[in-house]
Amino acid sequence: MRALLALLMLMVSAVPLAAQEEQTAPYAYRQLDDPAKEEAAHDLMVALRCLQCQGQSIADSDAPIAGSMRSLVRERIAAGETPDQIRDWLMERYGDYVSYEPRITSLTWPLFALPLVLIALAVLLLRRRFARESKP
């Protein structure tokens, strides 16, 4: 009876240890066989931000989520999807933050237009100031 109880205790305590083993994605650290597809996958991975790390692409990050995203990118490239399709899918899933190349939308166009407006305003103000100083 004690042996059965000891075996049961051992089995119950081994379950959490087995659950803690890290599950790696198949293509997280393994490249595709086709060099052209691997290059397309790598170019996309450099343009995607790791959601866990601060300012690292998924190509540079060692975080588990970055490994999963690298594997996902490689699997989808191998299946025939284009990098733009994969980027769009990831941006729909995680938001615009996941891409280092943001899209211009009705919500983001002011972020791109504001610097141009500020430069034009600075040029106009400097021009008026120097025009006044040059008159006798």
PDB file of C-alpha atoms in Angstrom:
ATOM      1  CA  MET A   1       0.000   0.000   0.000  1.00  0.00           C
ATOM      2  CA  ARG A   2       2.826   2.401   0.892  1.00  0.00           C
ATOM      3  CA  ALA A   3       4.582   1.605  -2.386  1.00  0.00           C
ATOM      4  CA  LEU A   4       1.404   2.391  -4.332  1.00  0.00           C
ATOM      5  CA  LEU A   5       0.959   5.650  -2.429  1.00  0.00           C
ATOM      6  CA  ALA A   6       4.617   6.585  -3.045  1.00  0.00           C
ATOM      7  CA  LEU A   7       4.223   5.813  -6.756  1.00  0.00           C
ATOM      8  CA  LEU A   8       1.060   7.908  -6.920  1.00  0.00           C
ATOM      9  CA  MET A   9       2.804  10.832  -5.182  1.00  0.00           C
ATOM     10  CA  LEU A  10       5.720  10.558  -7.595  1.00  0.00           C
ATOM     11  CA  MET A  11       3.385  10.606 -10.608  1.00  0.00           C
ATOM     12  CA  VAL A  12       1.434  13.611  -9.316  1.00  0.00           C
ATOM     13  CA  SER A  13       4.615  15.599  -8.656  1.00  0.00           C
ATOM     14  CA  ALA A  14       6.057  14.728 -12.109  1.00  0.00           C
ATOM     15  CA  VAL A  15       3.093  16.205 -14.024  1.00  0.00           C
ATOM     16  CA  PRO A  16       3.930  19.875 -13.260  1.00  0.00           C
ATOM     17  CA  LEU A  17       7.584  19.258 -14.142  1.00  0.00           C
ATOM     18  CA  ALA A  18       6.618  17.824 -17.517  1.00  0.00           C
ATOM     19  CA  ALA A  19       4.273  20.752 -18.140  1.00  0.00           C
ATOM     20  CA  GLN A  20       7.098  23.221 -17.522  1.00  0.00           C
ATOM     21  CA  GLU A  21       9.241  21.846 -20.332  1.00  0.00           C
ATOM     22  CA  GLU A  22       9.492  24.454 -23.028  1.00  0.00           C
ATOM     23  CA  GLN A  23       7.679  23.542 -26.230  1.00  0.00           C
ATOM     24  CA  THR A  24       9.634  24.949 -29.146  1.00  0.00           C
ATOM     25  CA  ALA A  25       8.140  25.552 -32.530  1.00  0.00           C
ATOM     26  CA  PRO A  26       9.607  23.370 -35.291  1.00  0.00           C
ATOM     27  CA  TYR A  27      10.992  26.224 -37.399  1.00  0.00           C
ATOM     28  CA  ALA A  28      12.011  28.547 -34.557  1.00  0.00           C
ATOM     29  CA  TYR A  29      15.712  27.824 -35.001  1.00  0.00           C
ATOM     30  CA  ARG A  30      15.727  25.763 -38.194  1.00  0.00           C
ATOM     31  CA  GLN A  31      15.885  27.382 -41.618  1.00  0.00           C
ATOM     32  CA  LEU A  32      13.833  26.469 -44.653  1.00  0.00           C
ATOM     33  CA  ASP A  33      15.451  24.253 -47.275  1.00  0.00           C
ATOM     34  CA  ASP A  34      14.730  26.696 -50.121  1.00  0.00           C
ATOM     35  CA  PRO A  35      17.184  29.651 -49.873  1.00  0.00           C
ATOM     36  CA  ALA A  36      14.792  32.062 -51.636  1.00  0.00           C
ATOM     37  CA  LYS A  37      11.959  31.257 -49.223  1.00  0.00           C
ATOM     38  CA  GLU A  38      14.317  31.501 -46.238  1.00  0.00           C
ATOM     39  CA  GLU A  39      15.485  34.932 -47.420  1.00  0.00           C
ATOM     40  CA  ALA A  40      11.873  36.109 -47.770  1.00  0.00           C
ATOM     41  CA  ALA A  41      11.098  34.733 -44.300  1.00  0.00           C
ATOM     42  CA  HIS A  42      14.182  36.396 -42.784  1.00  0.00           C
ATOM     43  CA  ASP A  43      13.354  39.758 -44.398  1.00  0.00           C
ATOM     44  CA  LEU A  44       9.869  39.564 -42.888  1.00  0.00           C
ATOM     45  CA  MET A  45      11.180  38.471 -39.474  1.00  0.00           C
ATOM     46  CA  VAL A  46      13.464  41.523 -39.370  1.00  0.00           C
ATOM     47  CA  ALA A  47      10.430  43.750 -40.044  1.00  0.00           C
ATOM     48  CA  LEU A  48       8.314  42.222 -37.250  1.00  0.00           C
ATOM     49  CA  ARG A  49       8.601  43.343 -33.626  1.00  0.00           C
ATOM     50  CA  CYS A  50       8.840  40.884 -30.760  1.00  0.00           C
ATOM     51  CA  LEU A  51       5.791  41.381 -28.564  1.00  0.00           C
ATOM     52  CA  GLN A  52       7.672  40.534 -25.377  1.00  0.00           C
ATOM     53  CA  CYS A  53      11.015  42.289 -25.906  1.00  0.00           C
ATOM     54  CA  GLN A  54      11.725  45.986 -25.973  1.00  0.00           C
ATOM     55  CA  GLY A  55      12.688  47.076 -29.466  1.00  0.00           C
ATOM     56  CA  GLN A  56      13.881  43.745 -30.866  1.00  0.00           C
ATOM     57  CA  SER A  57      12.709  42.073 -34.030  1.00  0.00           C
ATOM     58  CA  ILE A  58      11.613  38.456 -33.889  1.00  0.00           C
ATOM     59  CA  ALA A  59      14.760  37.603 -35.860  1.00  0.00           C
ATOM     60  CA  ASP A  60      16.950  38.935 -33.013  1.00  0.00           C
ATOM     61  CA  SER A  61      14.890  37.914 -29.981  1.00  0.00           C
ATOM     62  CA  ASP A  62      15.294  34.732 -27.945  1.00  0.00           C
ATOM     63  CA  ALA A  63      11.888  35.062 -26.275  1.00  0.00           C
ATOM     64  CA  PRO A  64       9.585  32.025 -26.623  1.00  0.00           C
ATOM     65  CA  ILE A  65       6.921  34.079 -28.410  1.00  0.00           C
ATOM     66  CA  ALA A  66       9.510  35.279 -30.945  1.00  0.00           C
ATOM     67  CA  GLY A  67      10.479  31.657 -31.627  1.00  0.00           C
ATOM     68  CA  SER A  68       6.827  30.800 -32.181  1.00  0.00           C
ATOM     69  CA  MET A  69       6.428  33.758 -34.527  1.00  0.00           C
ATOM     70  CA  ARG A  70       9.586  32.800 -36.469  1.00  0.00           C
ATOM     71  CA  SER A  71       8.244  29.280 -36.867  1.00  0.00           C
ATOM     72  CA  LEU A  72       4.860  30.597 -37.951  1.00  0.00           C
ATOM     73  CA  VAL A  73       6.452  32.875 -40.562  1.00  0.00           C
ATOM     74  CA  ARG A  74       8.566  30.047 -41.966  1.00  0.00           C
ATOM     75  CA  GLU A  75       5.649  27.605 -42.022  1.00  0.00           C
ATOM     76  CA  ARG A  76       3.431  30.072 -43.876  1.00  0.00           C
ATOM     77  CA  ILE A  77       6.183  31.025 -46.328  1.00  0.00           C
ATOM     78  CA  ALA A  78       6.771  27.305 -46.993  1.00  0.00           C
ATOM     79  CA  ALA A  79       3.019  26.888 -47.564  1.00  0.00           C
ATOM     80  CA  GLY A  80       3.138  29.557 -50.279  1.00  0.00           C
ATOM     81  CA  GLU A  81       1.852  32.682 -48.552  1.00  0.00           C
ATOM     82  CA  THR A  82       3.489  36.006 -49.392  1.00  0.00           C
ATOM     83  CA  PRO A  83       5.235  38.106 -46.744  1.00  0.00           C
ATOM     84  CA  ASP A  84       2.565  40.803 -47.149  1.00  0.00           C
ATOM     85  CA  GLN A  85      -0.216  38.306 -46.444  1.00  0.00           C
ATOM     86  CA  ILE A  86       1.581  37.080 -43.344  1.00  0.00           C
ATOM     87  CA  ARG A  87       2.277  40.640 -42.118  1.00  0.00           C
ATOM     88  CA  ASP A  88      -1.377  41.595 -42.654  1.00  0.00           C
ATOM     89  CA  TRP A  89      -2.539  38.523 -40.735  1.00  0.00           C
ATOM     90  CA  LEU A  90      -0.193  39.268 -37.832  1.00  0.00           C
ATOM     91  CA  MET A  91      -1.240  42.928 -37.789  1.00  0.00           C
ATOM     92  CA  GLU A  92      -4.902  41.897 -37.667  1.00  0.00           C
ATOM     93  CA  ARG A  93      -4.125  39.560 -34.798  1.00  0.00           C
ATOM     94  CA  TYR A  94      -1.690  41.697 -32.737  1.00  0.00           C
ATOM     95  CA  GLY A  95      -2.286  45.222 -34.039  1.00  0.00           C
ATOM     96  CA  ASP A  96      -0.034  47.654 -35.895  1.00  0.00           C
ATOM     97  CA  TYR A  97       2.535  47.498 -33.081  1.00  0.00           C
ATOM     98  CA  VAL A  98       3.860  44.153 -34.373  1.00  0.00           C
ATOM     99  CA  SER A  99       5.254  45.714 -37.559  1.00  0.00           C
ATOM    100  CA  TYR A 100       8.189  48.089 -37.873  1.00  0.00           C
ATOM    101  CA  GLU A 101       6.600  49.263 -41.156  1.00  0.00           C
ATOM    102  CA  PRO A 102       3.252  50.759 -40.098  1.00  0.00           C
ATOM    103  CA  ARG A 103       0.379  51.248 -42.522  1.00  0.00           C
ATOM    104  CA  ILE A 104      -1.031  54.671 -43.305  1.00  0.00           C
ATOM    105  CA  THR A 105      -4.700  54.591 -42.297  1.00  0.00           C
ATOM    106  CA  SER A 106      -7.334  57.143 -41.424  1.00  0.00           C
ATOM    107  CA  LEU A 107      -6.111  56.995 -37.815  1.00  0.00           C
ATOM    108  CA  THR A 108      -2.356  57.154 -38.488  1.00  0.00           C
ATOM    109  CA  TRP A 109      -2.055  59.697 -41.322  1.00  0.00           C
ATOM    110  CA  PRO A 110      -1.756  62.661 -38.907  1.00  0.00           C
ATOM    111  CA  LEU A 111       1.370  61.066 -37.433  1.00  0.00           C
ATOM    112  CA  PHE A 112       2.971  61.147 -40.876  1.00  0.00           C
ATOM    113  CA  ALA A 113       1.591  64.569 -41.877  1.00  0.00           C
ATOM    114  CA  LEU A 114       2.345  66.450 -38.646  1.00  0.00           C
ATOM    115  CA  PRO A 115       6.149  66.581 -39.116  1.00  0.00           C
ATOM    116  CA  LEU A 116       5.673  67.978 -42.636  1.00  0.00           C
ATOM    117  CA  VAL A 117       3.270  70.622 -41.346  1.00  0.00           C
ATOM    118  CA  LEU A 118       5.682  71.601 -38.550  1.00  0.00           C
ATOM    119  CA  ILE A 119       8.605  71.884 -40.996  1.00  0.00           C
ATOM    120  CA  ALA A 120       6.518  74.039 -43.357  1.00  0.00           C
ATOM    121  CA  LEU A 121       5.468  76.259 -40.437  1.00  0.00           C
ATOM    122  CA  ALA A 122       9.099  76.620 -39.268  1.00  0.00           C
ATOM    123  CA  VAL A 123      10.243  77.537 -42.783  1.00  0.00           C
ATOM    124  CA  LEU A 124       7.453  80.121 -43.078  1.00  0.00           C
ATOM    125  CA  LEU A 125       8.272  81.701 -39.694  1.00  0.00           C
ATOM    126  CA  LEU A 126      12.018  81.796 -40.399  1.00  0.00           C
ATOM    127  CA  ARG A 127      11.411  83.281 -43.828  1.00  0.00           C
ATOM    128  CA  ARG A 128       9.244  86.065 -42.386  1.00  0.00           C
ATOM    129  CA  ARG A 129      11.786  86.788 -39.650  1.00  0.00           C
ATOM    130  CA  PHE A 130      14.759  86.995 -42.049  1.00  0.00           C
ATOM    131  CA  ALA A 131      12.696  89.075 -44.505  1.00  0.00           C
ATOM    132  CA  ARG A 132      12.059  91.658 -41.779  1.00  0.00           C
ATOM    133  CA  GLU A 133      15.708  91.776 -40.707  1.00  0.00           C
ATOM    134  CA  SER A 134      16.987  92.246 -44.260  1.00  0.00           C
ATOM    135  CA  LYS A 135      14.830  95.383 -44.868  1.00  0.00           C
ATOM    136  CA  PRO A 136      16.543  98.662 -43.937  1.00  0.00           C
TER     137      PRO A 136
END
